Amino acid sequence: MAKKPARQYGCTACGTVHAKWVGQCDACQEWNTLEELPVEPLAASSAARSVPGRRVKLEALQGVVQPPPRVRSGIAELDRALGGGLVPASVVLVGGDPGIGKSTLLLQAASRLAEQGERVLYISGEEAVDQIRLRARRLGVEGAKLELAASINVADIIATAEAEADVRVVVIDSIQTMWLETVESAPGTVSQVRACAFELIRAAKRRGFCLILVGHVTKEGALAGPRVLEHMVDAVMYFEGDRGHQFRILRAAKNRYGATDEIGVFAMTDRGLEEVSNPSALFLAERRGNIAGSAVFAGLEGSRPVLLEVQALLSPKGGDGAPRRAWWGGIAGGWPCCWPCWKHAAG
Ligand SMILES: Nc1ncnc2c1ncn2[C@@H]1O[C@H](COP(=O)(O)OP(=O)(O)O)[C@@H](O)[C@H]1O
Ligand SMILES: [Mg+2]
């Protein structure tokens, strides 16, 4: 009798495969993120092993190497974070919390690229074409010659992209909504996300278009997090910020074609994301002269020095009113907190 294939469980947050179901993934420590993976029948995998391979061409280490050509998006902060622009046939994953502004950023970037004459396909699995049109109107980019589609079917998307020879960029918003007929699980599961990304990446490498995948990060791991894709793509960018605040930072967590220390800074406005080319001006905007409790810190983010203000809350001091450094456990201020403090106070 044929042996039943063993069950396997994949973590939706980090992609680690486990032989047994457990409540907490021991690789990423997330809770309730394991789900059963469909297992291939043993007969199929042994049949695949019996197909003889072909010899691959081996090459010398020396050779003429050209720097990769770049397609500039026209959004300088995005190009900066990407290491100078998009590389043809490369795959970029843009991750971030839902609502942080990923669709906004990519619609703006895709429109800029289309305005420069590049052919860009923007495929949304989350929104209808009309919703994308409304957003484009709000962002003031409705005039761009962008080609839109609302689809979750990866086979259809690949057939469409491959039918058009001059497609330069394909945006998939989001990979968690994509679906491949041959995989027997729901969109958003580890196996679906991996298989859909694999097929899209193969098409991008085959046809030479830039592929941008949007991936949501969810705390509960209800949808497969972008971390399951990190090893499959060329660059991973995280779009971060506090939804209650205006500012957003795009930073590279991985980049096969550039540095990972550059950041792109944006401000979310009612007209979409605006570039912040001089973040220091922004971080020092509230500074009012040389006042006690405020200091300016200079740091280096990639090739750009950034100044920011650090503020401490101070209370007015009695007497002459001059600011004086004081420590919490002083005799006048209360009991010392420990023996060394006591010694210090007494001495
Ligand atoms: N119709 C709208 N009017 C004003 N602001 C909006 C509208 N739709 C979205 N936004 C703002 O844009 C933000 C980012 O939205 P979106 O780009 O869809 O995020 P994501 O794709 O990361 O989920 C939202 O959190 C919201 O603040
Ligand atoms: Mg979105």
PDB file of N, CA and C and ligand atoms in Angstrom, residues 96-105 126-127 135 138 173 214 216 239 243 248 268-270, ligand 1:
ATOM      1  N   GLY A  96       3.878  46.696   4.178  1.00  0.00           N
ATOM      2  CA  GLY A  96       3.475  47.722   5.138  1.00  0.00           C
ATOM      3  C   GLY A  96       2.100  47.414   5.696  1.00  0.00           C
ATOM      4  N   ASP A  97       1.759  48.087   6.788  1.00  0.00           N
ATOM      5  CA  ASP A  97       0.452  47.886   7.416  1.00  0.00           C
ATOM      6  C   ASP A  97      -0.660  48.297   6.462  1.00  0.00           C
ATOM      7  N   PRO A  98      -1.843  47.660   6.589  1.00  0.00           N
ATOM      8  CA  PRO A  98      -2.965  48.121   5.765  1.00  0.00           C
ATOM      9  C   PRO A  98      -3.275  49.585   6.065  1.00  0.00           C
ATOM     10  N   GLY A  99      -3.523  50.368   5.050  1.00  0.00           N
ATOM     11  CA  GLY A  99      -3.898  51.770   5.226  1.00  0.00           C
ATOM     12  C   GLY A  99      -2.728  52.724   5.342  1.00  0.00           C
ATOM     13  N   ILE A 100      -1.508  52.219   5.259  1.00  0.00           N
ATOM     14  CA  ILE A 100      -0.348  53.105   5.448  1.00  0.00           C
ATOM     15  C   ILE A 100      -0.095  53.962   4.205  1.00  0.00           C
ATOM     16  N   GLY A 101      -0.526  53.475   3.034  1.00  0.00           N
ATOM     17  CA  GLY A 101      -0.357  54.280   1.817  1.00  0.00           C
ATOM     18  C   GLY A 101       0.357  53.567   0.671  1.00  0.00           C
ATOM     19  N   LYS A 102       0.378  52.238   0.693  1.00  0.00           N
ATOM     20  CA  LYS A 102       1.092  51.489  -0.354  1.00  0.00           C
ATOM     21  C   LYS A 102       0.429  51.698  -1.717  1.00  0.00           C
ATOM     22  N   SER A 103      -0.898  51.571  -1.754  1.00  0.00           N
ATOM     23  CA  SER A 103      -1.600  51.724  -3.034  1.00  0.00           C
ATOM     24  C   SER A 103      -1.446  53.160  -3.543  1.00  0.00           C
ATOM     25  N   THR A 104      -1.476  54.109  -2.618  1.00  0.00           N
ATOM     26  CA  THR A 104      -1.317  55.515  -2.998  1.00  0.00           C
ATOM     27  C   THR A 104       0.058  55.731  -3.624  1.00  0.00           C
ATOM     28  N   LEU A 105       1.085  55.248  -2.940  1.00  0.00           N
ATOM     29  CA  LEU A 105       2.459  55.426  -3.433  1.00  0.00           C
ATOM     30  C   LEU A 105       2.630  54.781  -4.806  1.00  0.00           C
ATOM     31  N   GLU A 126      -7.724  44.080  -5.011  1.00  0.00           N
ATOM     32  CA  GLU A 126      -8.447  44.556  -3.826  1.00  0.00           C
ATOM     33  C   GLU A 126      -9.513  45.560  -4.182  1.00  0.00           C
ATOM     34  N   GLU A 127      -9.277  46.326  -5.246  1.00  0.00           N
ATOM     35  CA  GLU A 127     -10.205  47.407  -5.572  1.00  0.00           C
ATOM     36  C   GLU A 127     -10.711  47.250  -7.005  1.00  0.00           C
ATOM     37  N   ARG A 135      -9.401  57.261  -6.863  1.00  0.00           N
ATOM     38  CA  ARG A 135      -8.165  57.622  -6.162  1.00  0.00           C
ATOM     39  C   ARG A 135      -7.273  58.451  -7.079  1.00  0.00           C
ATOM     40  N   ARG A 138      -8.379  61.930  -7.078  1.00  0.00           N
ATOM     41  CA  ARG A 138      -8.004  62.628  -5.842  1.00  0.00           C
ATOM     42  C   ARG A 138      -6.525  62.990  -5.840  1.00  0.00           C
ATOM     43  N   ASP A 173      -1.320  44.594  -6.748  1.00  0.00           N
ATOM     44  CA  ASP A 173      -1.798  45.128  -5.458  1.00  0.00           C
ATOM     45  C   ASP A 173      -3.002  44.290  -5.006  1.00  0.00           C
ATOM     46  N   VAL A 214       2.764  44.232  -3.887  1.00  0.00           N
ATOM     47  CA  VAL A 214       2.376  44.847  -2.613  1.00  0.00           C
ATOM     48  C   VAL A 214       2.059  43.714  -1.649  1.00  0.00           C
ATOM     49  N   HIS A 216       0.716  42.981   2.440  1.00  0.00           N
ATOM     50  CA  HIS A 216       0.299  43.535   3.741  1.00  0.00           C
ATOM     51  C   HIS A 216       1.009  42.801   4.875  1.00  0.00           C
ATOM     52  N   PHE A 239       7.140  50.233   3.955  1.00  0.00           N
ATOM     53  CA  PHE A 239       6.563  51.565   4.028  1.00  0.00           C
ATOM     54  C   PHE A 239       6.002  51.702   5.434  1.00  0.00           C
ATOM     55  N   ARG A 243      -0.170  55.960  11.387  1.00  0.00           N
ATOM     56  CA  ARG A 243      -1.297  56.433  10.578  1.00  0.00           C
ATOM     57  C   ARG A 243      -1.891  57.729  11.116  1.00  0.00           C
ATOM     58  N   ARG A 248       5.747  59.412   6.454  1.00  0.00           N
ATOM     59  CA  ARG A 248       5.942  58.007   6.092  1.00  0.00           C
ATOM     60  C   ARG A 248       7.390  57.831   5.656  1.00  0.00           C
ATOM     61  N   MET A 268       1.955  62.343   3.940  1.00  0.00           N
ATOM     62  CA  MET A 268       0.628  62.003   3.401  1.00  0.00           C
ATOM     63  C   MET A 268      -0.262  63.242   3.487  1.00  0.00           C
ATOM     64  N   THR A 269      -0.771  63.659   2.346  1.00  0.00           N
ATOM     65  CA  THR A 269      -1.661  64.815   2.316  1.00  0.00           C
ATOM     66  C   THR A 269      -2.965  64.392   1.630  1.00  0.00           C
ATOM     67  N   ASP A 270      -3.937  65.312   1.547  1.00  0.00           N
ATOM     68  CA  ASP A 270      -5.195  64.940   0.888  1.00  0.00           C
ATOM     69  C   ASP A 270      -5.000  64.740  -0.613  1.00  0.00           C
TER      70      ASP A 270
HETATM   71  N1  LIG B   1     -10.949  58.741  -0.303  1.00  0.00           N
HETATM   72  C1  LIG B   1      -9.985  59.135   0.497  1.00  0.00           C
HETATM   73  N2  LIG B   1      -9.918  60.414   0.925  1.00  0.00           N
HETATM   74  C2  LIG B   1      -8.918  60.835   1.729  1.00  0.00           C
HETATM   75  N3  LIG B   1      -7.940  60.043   2.154  1.00  0.00           N
HETATM   76  C3  LIG B   1      -7.949  58.766   1.777  1.00  0.00           C
HETATM   77  C4  LIG B   1      -8.961  58.245   0.926  1.00  0.00           C
HETATM   78  N4  LIG B   1      -8.690  56.933   0.699  1.00  0.00           N
HETATM   79  C5  LIG B   1      -7.553  56.666   1.390  1.00  0.00           C
HETATM   80  N5  LIG B   1      -7.119  57.765   2.027  1.00  0.00           N
HETATM   81  C6  LIG B   1      -5.927  57.910   2.880  1.00  0.00           C
HETATM   82  O1  LIG B   1      -4.842  57.238   2.287  1.00  0.00           O
HETATM   83  C7  LIG B   1      -4.294  56.340   3.221  1.00  0.00           C
HETATM   84  C8  LIG B   1      -3.584  55.222   2.486  1.00  0.00           C
HETATM   85  O2  LIG B   1      -4.477  54.456   1.777  1.00  0.00           O
HETATM   86  P1  LIG B   1      -3.953  53.279   0.838  1.00  0.00           P
HETATM   87  O3  LIG B   1      -2.953  53.834  -0.129  1.00  0.00           O
HETATM   88  O4  LIG B   1      -5.152  52.630   0.265  1.00  0.00           O
HETATM   89  O5  LIG B   1      -3.220  52.313   1.855  1.00  0.00           O
HETATM   90  P2  LIG B   1      -2.738  50.781   1.672  1.00  0.00           P
HETATM   91  O6  LIG B   1      -2.744  50.487   0.214  1.00  0.00           O
HETATM   92  O7  LIG B   1      -1.371  50.756   2.306  1.00  0.00           O
HETATM   93  O8  LIG B   1      -3.701  49.927   2.425  1.00  0.00           O
HETATM   94  C9  LIG B   1      -5.442  55.929   4.102  1.00  0.00           C
HETATM   95  O9  LIG B   1      -5.080  55.491   5.367  1.00  0.00           O
HETATM   96  C10 LIG B   1      -6.172  57.241   4.211  1.00  0.00           C
HETATM   97  O10 LIG B   1      -5.590  58.043   5.209  1.00  0.00           O
END
